[in-house]
CSV table of C-alpha atoms in Angstrom, one decimal:
chain,number,residue,atom,x,y,z
A,1,MET,CA,142.9,120.5,40.6
A,2,PHE,CA,143.1,118.8,43.6
A,3,ASN,CA,143.6,115.0,43.9
A,4,LEU,CA,142.4,113.9,47.3
A,5,LEU,CA,142.8,110.2,48.3
A,6,ILE,CA,141.1,110.1,52.0
A,7,ASP,CA,141.8,107.0,54.2
A,8,THR,CA,138.9,105.2,55.3
A,9,SER,CA,140.1,106.1,58.7
A,10,VAL,CA,138.8,109.9,58.6
A,11,TRP,CA,135.6,109.1,56.5
A,12,LEU,CA,134.2,107.1,59.8
A,13,ASP,CA,135.7,109.6,62.3
A,14,MET,CA,133.6,112.6,60.4
A,15,ALA,CA,130.2,110.0,60.9
A,16,ALA,CA,131.4,109.6,64.5
A,17,ASN,CA,132.3,114.0,64.8
A,18,PRO,CA,129.6,116.3,64.5
A,19,LYS,CA,132.3,118.6,64.1
A,20,LEU,CA,133.8,117.4,61.2
A,21,THR,CA,130.4,117.4,59.7
A,22,PRO,CA,130.8,121.4,58.0
A,23,MET,CA,134.4,120.1,55.9
A,24,LEU,CA,131.7,117.1,54.4
A,25,SER,CA,129.9,119.5,53.2
A,26,LEU,CA,132.5,121.6,52.0
A,27,LEU,CA,133.7,119.3,50.3
A,28,ARG,CA,131.0,118.1,48.4
A,29,GLU,CA,130.7,121.3,46.4
A,30,LEU,CA,134.2,121.9,45.8
A,31,ILE,CA,134.1,118.1,43.6
A,32,LYS,CA,130.8,119.6,42.5
A,33,GLU,CA,132.3,122.8,41.2
A,34,GLY,CA,135.5,120.6,39.7
A,35,THR,CA,137.9,121.9,42.1
A,36,VAL,CA,138.7,118.5,44.2
A,37,LYS,CA,138.5,115.1,42.6
A,38,LEU,CA,138.1,112.6,45.3
A,39,LEU,CA,140.3,109.1,44.9
A,40,VAL,CA,138.6,106.8,46.0
A,41,PRO,CA,140.4,102.9,46.3
A,42,ARG,CA,137.8,99.8,46.2
A,43,LEU,CA,139.8,99.3,49.5
A,44,VAL,CA,138.8,102.4,50.9
A,45,ILE,CA,135.0,101.5,50.1
A,46,ALA,CA,135.0,98.1,51.4
A,47,GLU,CA,136.9,99.5,54.9
A,48,PHE,CA,133.8,101.8,54.8
A,49,GLN,CA,131.1,99.4,54.3
A,50,LYS,CA,132.3,97.0,56.5
A,51,ASN,CA,132.7,99.3,59.7
A,52,ARG,CA,129.5,101.9,59.2
A,53,GLU,CA,127.4,99.8,61.2
A,54,ARG,CA,129.7,100.0,64.4
A,55,VAL,CA,130.2,103.3,63.8
A,56,ALA,CA,126.6,104.1,63.7
A,57,LYS,CA,125.6,102.0,67.0
A,58,ALA,CA,129.1,103.1,68.8
A,59,SER,CA,128.1,106.2,69.9
A,60,THR,CA,124.1,104.9,71.4
A,61,LYS,CA,125.3,102.4,72.7
A,62,SER,CA,128.5,102.8,74.2
A,63,LEU,CA,127.6,106.4,76.1
A,64,SER,CA,124.4,105.0,76.9
A,65,SER,CA,126.0,102.2,78.8
A,66,HIS,CA,128.5,104.7,80.3
A,67,PHE,CA,125.3,107.0,81.5
A,68,GLN,CA,123.9,104.7,83.3
A,69,GLN,CA,127.2,103.7,84.9
A,70,VAL,CA,127.6,107.2,86.1
A,71,LYS,CA,124.7,107.4,87.5
A,72,ASP,CA,124.5,103.8,89.3
A,73,ALA,CA,127.8,105.3,91.0
A,74,ILE,CA,126.5,108.7,91.7
A,75,ARG,CA,123.2,107.1,93.9
A,76,LYS,CA,125.8,104.9,95.8
A,77,VAL,CA,128.1,107.5,96.9
A,78,ASP,CA,127.6,110.4,99.7
A,79,GLY,CA,126.6,114.0,99.3
A,80,ASN,CA,124.4,116.3,98.7
A,81,ALA,CA,121.2,114.7,97.6
A,82,ARG,CA,120.2,117.3,96.0
A,83,GLN,CA,123.0,118.3,93.8
A,84,LYS,CA,122.9,114.3,93.4
A,85,ASP,CA,119.5,114.4,91.8
A,86,LYS,CA,120.4,117.6,89.7
A,87,VAL,CA,123.4,115.9,88.2
A,88,ILE,CA,120.8,112.5,87.6
A,89,THR,CA,118.7,114.6,85.8
A,90,TYR,CA,121.0,116.1,83.5
A,91,LEU,CA,122.7,113.0,82.5
A,92,THR,CA,119.1,111.7,82.0
A,93,ASP,CA,118.6,114.5,79.3
A,94,LEU,CA,121.6,113.4,77.9
A,95,ASN,CA,120.9,110.0,77.6
A,96,HIS,CA,117.6,110.7,76.2
A,97,ARG,CA,119.2,112.3,73.3
A,98,ILE,CA,121.5,109.5,72.4
A,99,PRO,CA,119.1,108.2,69.3
A,100,LEU,CA,119.1,111.4,68.2
A,101,LEU,CA,123.0,111.3,67.6
A,102,GLY,CA,122.7,108.1,66.4
A,103,SER,CA,120.3,109.1,64.0
A,104,ALA,CA,122.6,111.9,62.9
A,105,ALA,CA,125.5,110.1,62.5
A,106,GLU,CA,123.5,107.4,60.1
A,107,GLY,CA,122.8,111.0,57.9
A,108,VAL,CA,126.0,111.9,57.5
A,109,LEU,CA,127.4,108.2,56.7
A,110,ASP,CA,124.8,108.1,54.3
A,111,GLU,CA,125.9,111.4,52.8
A,112,ILE,CA,129.8,110.1,52.9
A,113,GLU,CA,128.7,106.6,51.0
A,114,ALA,CA,127.3,109.0,48.5
A,115,VAL,CA,130.2,110.7,48.2
A,116,LEU,CA,132.5,107.8,47.7
A,117,ASN,CA,130.2,106.5,45.3
A,118,ALA,CA,130.6,109.7,43.2
A,119,GLY,CA,134.4,109.6,43.1
A,120,SER,CA,137.3,108.4,40.8
A,121,LEU,CA,137.2,104.5,41.7
A,122,ILE,CA,140.9,102.9,41.6
A,123,GLU,CA,141.7,99.2,41.4
A,124,ALA,CA,144.8,98.1,43.2
A,125,SER,CA,146.4,97.5,40.1
A,126,ASP,CA,148.6,94.2,40.3
A,127,GLU,CA,152.0,96.3,40.5
A,128,VAL,CA,150.5,98.0,43.7
A,129,ARG,CA,149.8,95.1,45.6
A,130,LEU,CA,153.8,93.9,44.1
A,131,ARG,CA,154.6,97.1,45.6
A,132,ALA,CA,152.6,96.7,48.8
A,133,ALA,CA,154.2,93.4,49.8
A,134,ASP,CA,157.3,94.7,49.3
A,135,ARG,CA,157.0,97.0,52.1
A,136,ALA,CA,155.8,94.3,54.1
A,137,LEU,CA,159.1,91.9,53.8
A,138,GLU,CA,161.1,95.3,54.0
A,139,ARG,CA,159.4,96.0,57.1
A,140,LYS,CA,158.7,99.8,55.6
A,141,ALA,CA,155.9,102.2,56.6
A,142,PRO,CA,153.4,101.4,57.1
A,143,CYS,CA,154.3,98.1,57.9
A,144,HIS,CA,156.6,98.6,60.6
A,145,HIS,CA,155.2,97.5,63.5
A,146,ASP,CA,155.3,93.9,65.2
A,147,ASN,CA,152.6,91.9,65.3
A,148,LYS,CA,150.0,93.5,63.2
A,149,ASN,CA,148.9,93.2,59.6
A,150,SER,CA,149.2,96.5,57.9
A,151,MET,CA,149.0,95.4,54.5
A,152,ALA,CA,145.5,97.1,53.8
A,153,ASP,CA,147.4,100.0,54.6
A,154,ALA,CA,150.4,99.3,52.2
A,155,VAL,CA,147.8,98.6,49.5
A,156,LEU,CA,146.5,101.9,50.1
A,157,ILE,CA,149.6,104.3,50.1
A,158,GLU,CA,150.7,102.6,46.7
A,159,THR,CA,147.8,103.6,45.2
A,160,TYR,CA,148.1,106.9,45.8
A,161,LEU,CA,151.7,106.9,44.5
A,162,GLU,CA,150.4,105.0,41.4
A,163,CYS,CA,147.9,107.8,40.9
A,164,MET,CA,150.3,110.7,41.6
A,165,ARG,CA,152.9,108.8,38.7
A,166,THR,CA,149.8,108.2,36.1
A,167,MET,CA,147.6,111.0,36.9
A,168,ASP,CA,150.1,113.5,37.2
A,169,ALA,CA,149.7,116.7,34.8
A,170,PRO,CA,150.4,120.6,34.9
A,171,ARG,CA,148.4,122.2,37.9
A,172,HIS,CA,147.3,118.9,39.0
A,173,ARG,CA,148.5,118.6,43.1
A,174,PHE,CA,147.6,115.8,45.1
A,175,ALA,CA,147.4,114.9,48.5
A,176,PHE,CA,146.7,112.1,51.0
A,177,ILE,CA,144.6,112.4,53.9
A,178,THR,CA,144.5,110.4,57.0
A,179,HIS,CA,143.9,110.3,60.7
A,180,ASN,CA,145.9,106.7,61.1
A,181,LYS,CA,149.0,108.4,62.7
A,182,SER,CA,150.4,105.1,64.1
A,183,ASP,CA,151.4,103.9,60.2
A,184,PHE,CA,151.7,107.0,58.3
A,185,SER,CA,153.1,109.4,60.7
A,186,ALA,CA,156.8,110.1,61.9
A,187,GLU,CA,157.4,108.2,64.5
A,188,THR,CA,158.6,111.1,66.5
A,189,GLY,CA,158.1,114.6,66.8
A,190,ASN,CA,155.8,116.5,64.9
A,191,GLN,CA,153.1,114.0,63.3
A,192,LYS,CA,151.8,116.5,61.0
A,193,LEU,CA,154.6,114.7,58.8
A,194,PRO,CA,155.4,111.8,56.9
A,195,HIS,CA,156.8,108.7,58.3
A,196,HIS,CA,160.0,108.9,57.5
A,197,ASP,CA,160.0,105.8,55.1
A,198,LEU,CA,157.3,107.9,53.1
A,199,CYS,CA,158.6,110.9,53.2
A,200,GLY,CA,160.5,111.1,50.0
A,201,SER,CA,157.5,111.0,48.7
A,202,PHE,CA,155.6,114.4,49.8
A,203,THR,CA,156.4,117.5,49.1
A,204,LYS,CA,154.9,121.2,50.3
A,205,VAL,CA,153.2,121.8,47.2
A,206,LYS,CA,152.9,118.8,44.7
A,207,SER,CA,152.3,116.0,46.8
A,208,MET,CA,150.7,117.1,50.0
A,209,TYR,CA,150.5,114.6,53.4
A,210,PHE,CA,147.5,115.5,56.3
A,211,ILE,CA,146.0,114.2,59.6
A,212,ASN,CA,143.3,116.6,59.6
A,213,LEU,CA,141.0,116.9,56.4
A,214,THR,CA,140.0,120.8,57.5
A,215,GLU,CA,144.0,121.5,57.0
A,216,CYS,CA,144.2,120.3,53.9
A,217,LEU,CA,140.6,122.0,52.6
A,218,SER,CA,142.5,125.0,53.8
A,219,ARG,CA,145.2,124.7,51.6
A,220,ILE,CA,143.0,124.8,48.8
A,221,THR,CA,140.0,127.6,49.9
A,222,PRO,CA,141.1,128.7,53.7
A,223,GLU,CA,138.2,131.6,53.1
A,224,ARG,CA,135.4,129.0,52.2
A,225,VAL,CA,136.8,127.0,55.3
A,226,MET,CA,136.3,129.4,57.6
A,227,ASP,CA,133.1,130.3,56.4
A,228,SER,CA,131.7,126.9,56.8
A,229,MET,CA,133.0,126.7,60.6
A,230,VAL,CA,131.5,129.8,61.2
A,231,GLU,CA,127.8,128.5,59.3
A,232,TYR,CA,127.8,125.4,61.3
A,233,GLU,CA,128.9,126.6,64.6
A,234,TRP,CA,125.4,127.3,65.6
A,235,ASN,CA,123.8,123.3,66.0
A,236,MET,CA,120.0,123.0,66.8
A,237,GLU,CA,120.6,120.6,70.5
A,238,SER,CA,117.5,118.2,70.7
A,239,ARG,CA,115.9,119.0,74.2
A,240,GLY,CA,116.9,117.5,77.1
A,241,LEU,CA,113.6,114.7,78.8
A,242,SER,CA,113.4,117.1,81.9
A,243,GLU,CA,112.5,119.7,79.6
A,244,LEU,CA,110.0,117.8,77.5
A,245,LEU,CA,107.8,116.4,80.5
A,246,GLY,CA,108.2,120.0,81.8
A,247,ALA,CA,106.2,121.4,78.2
A,248,ILE,CA,103.9,118.4,78.8
A,249,HIS,CA,102.8,119.1,82.5
A,250,VAL,CA,101.9,122.9,81.2
A,251,ILE,CA,100.1,121.9,78.1
A,252,GLU,CA,98.7,118.9,80.0
A,253,GLN,CA,97.3,121.6,83.0
A,254,GLN,CA,95.9,124.5,79.9
A,255,VAL,CA,94.1,121.0,78.2
A,256,TRP,CA,92.1,120.4,82.0
A,257,TYR,CA,91.8,124.3,83.0
A,258,ASN,CA,89.9,125.0,79.3
A,259,ARG,CA,88.2,121.5,79.7
A,260,HIS,CA,87.0,122.9,83.7
A,261,LYS,CA,86.1,125.9,82.9
A,262,TYR,CA,83.7,124.6,79.6
A,263,ARG,CA,82.0,123.0,82.4
A,264,GLU,CA,81.8,125.9,84.6
A,265,HIS,CA,79.7,127.3,81.7
A,266,LEU,CA,77.6,124.3,81.1
A,267,ILE,CA,77.3,124.4,85.4
A,268,GLU,CA,76.1,127.9,85.4
A,269,THR,CA,73.4,127.7,82.0
A,270,GLY,CA,71.8,124.9,83.6
A,271,GLN,CA,73.4,122.0,81.5
A,272,ILE,CA,74.9,120.4,84.3
A,273,LYS,CA,73.8,120.3,87.7
A,274,ILE,CA,75.5,120.2,90.9
A,275,VAL,CA,73.9,117.0,93.1
A,276,SER,CA,75.0,115.5,96.5
A,277,ARG,CA,76.5,112.3,96.3
A,278,ALA,CA,73.7,110.7,97.4
A,279,VAL,CA,71.6,112.1,94.5
A,280,TRP,CA,73.9,111.1,92.3
A,281,GLU,CA,74.3,107.5,93.7
A,282,LYS,CA,70.4,107.2,93.2
A,283,GLY,CA,70.4,108.1,90.1
A,284,GLU,CA,72.2,106.9,86.9
A,285,GLN,CA,75.3,107.4,87.6
A,286,ASN,CA,77.0,107.8,84.1
A,287,ASN,CA,74.2,110.9,83.7
A,288,GLN,CA,76.7,113.5,82.0
A,289,GLY,CA,74.5,116.1,83.2
A,290,GLU,CA,75.4,115.9,86.9
A,291,ILE,CA,78.3,116.0,88.7
A,292,ILE,CA,78.9,115.8,92.8
A,293,ASP,CA,79.2,118.8,94.7
A,294,GLU,CA,82.4,117.7,97.0
A,295,ILE,CA,84.1,116.8,93.2
A,296,TRP,CA,83.2,120.3,91.6
A,297,MET,CA,84.6,122.0,94.6
A,298,GLY,CA,87.7,120.0,94.5
A,299,ALA,CA,87.9,121.3,90.7
A,300,GLN,CA,87.5,124.4,91.6
A,301,SER,CA,90.6,124.4,94.3
A,302,ALA,CA,92.8,122.7,91.6
A,303,ALA,CA,91.6,125.7,89.3
A,304,LYS,CA,93.0,128.1,91.5
A,305,ALA,CA,95.9,126.2,91.7
A,306,VAL,CA,96.4,125.5,88.1
A,307,GLU,CA,96.0,130.0,87.7
A,308,ARG,CA,98.8,129.9,90.4
A,309,GLU,CA,101.2,127.7,88.9
A,310,ILE,CA,100.6,128.7,85.2
A,311,GLY,CA,99.1,132.1,85.3
A,312,SER,CA,95.8,133.1,84.2
A,313,ALA,CA,97.6,135.0,81.0
A,314,ASN,CA,98.4,131.0,79.9
A,315,LEU,CA,95.3,130.0,80.1
A,316,GLY,CA,93.3,131.0,76.9
A,317,PRO,CA,90.8,131.3,76.0
A,318,TRP,CA,91.7,130.2,72.6
A,319,ASP,CA,89.8,130.5,69.0
A,320,ASP,CA,89.7,127.4,67.1
A,321,PHE,CA,93.6,127.7,65.6
A,322,GLY,CA,95.3,128.8,69.1
A,323,TRP,CA,93.1,126.0,70.8
A,324,GLY,CA,94.5,123.3,67.7
A,325,MET,CA,97.6,124.3,68.3
A,326,VAL,CA,97.4,123.4,72.4
A,327,ASN,CA,96.1,119.9,71.7
A,328,GLY,CA,98.5,119.2,68.9
A,329,LYS,CA,101.5,120.4,71.3
A,330,LEU,CA,100.7,117.9,73.9
A,331,SER,CA,99.8,114.9,71.2
A,332,ALA,CA,102.7,115.1,69.6
A,333,LEU,CA,105.4,115.7,72.8
A,334,ARG,CA,103.7,113.1,73.8
A,335,TRP,CA,104.0,111.0,70.7
A,336,VAL,CA,108.8,111.6,70.9
A,337,LEU,CA,108.0,109.9,74.3
A,338,GLY,CA,106.9,106.5,73.2
A,339,ASP,CA,102.8,107.5,73.2
A,340,GLU,CA,99.9,107.0,70.7
A,341,TRP,CA,99.4,110.2,68.3
A,342,ASP,CA,96.1,111.6,69.5
A,343,MET,CA,96.6,111.1,73.2
A,344,LEU,CA,94.8,113.7,75.0
A,345,ASP,CA,93.9,112.5,78.6
A,346,THR,CA,94.7,114.9,80.9
């Protein structure tokens, strides 16, 4: 049994960095199987809940602001206009994907919260608080920095040490995982090693120190870590704004062309008459059974342009299912970009 105490910094970074998501899934599997037991100090839950909204917003708000600043700077500098347009278009595409990144972070944060709530909740005992206070008074890691209150970190490491003392049993191993290297790791040299004030509490087997969750899980089950990383190498990326607009343009042309060909059929069968503008203006101008000759000539020219641009093979005809797919695609893409459902005007 591996008993893991994971610092809040690891959980928050996991939500902000999609590359760490595979390890969250593997960790959940190992906990469910009973290979791993998660030790969750109440302090970690409180810090996680305090910071989760900030993490969810950070990736969207800051990135969007940075992209806009870069785009403004590119517009101001001299250079090849075509290349500048390409860069700005690319940044616009990335900016369009930012809300999706924020949504993904929210999903990971929800998963993390579920994992934390399912772990073994650890309350900080009075003894833990006293030992943490002694660390602060003696300026021992993680309380060795000037002008920094590291009392919460001291409580965290003392909670871990108390768990080791009270939960020790044959074949039980313990690990402390943190990304807070400045407080817990060696001040010089290899930061994968604990600070010299803490090194006496860690070994290579019984009580291990990690600054990387992947390395920790690799110590437990290296094969499954590798499998998880391979499985998640392929990620479905959201499409850029220019690609969405391009797809909408093609489908709009397809829908317009289909309507044009139906009007052509109505003209050939005598259900719509081609008339001059003078005749049309004398009659009922909302008459759906007539079309002005110059407008029809323009429509025929436009249809030939669509055939050249899209290709006749991509312009139908479609059966009812195919036609429904075309209109459904147009409706869905427009909805993604902020339009209302069923907006099919061309």
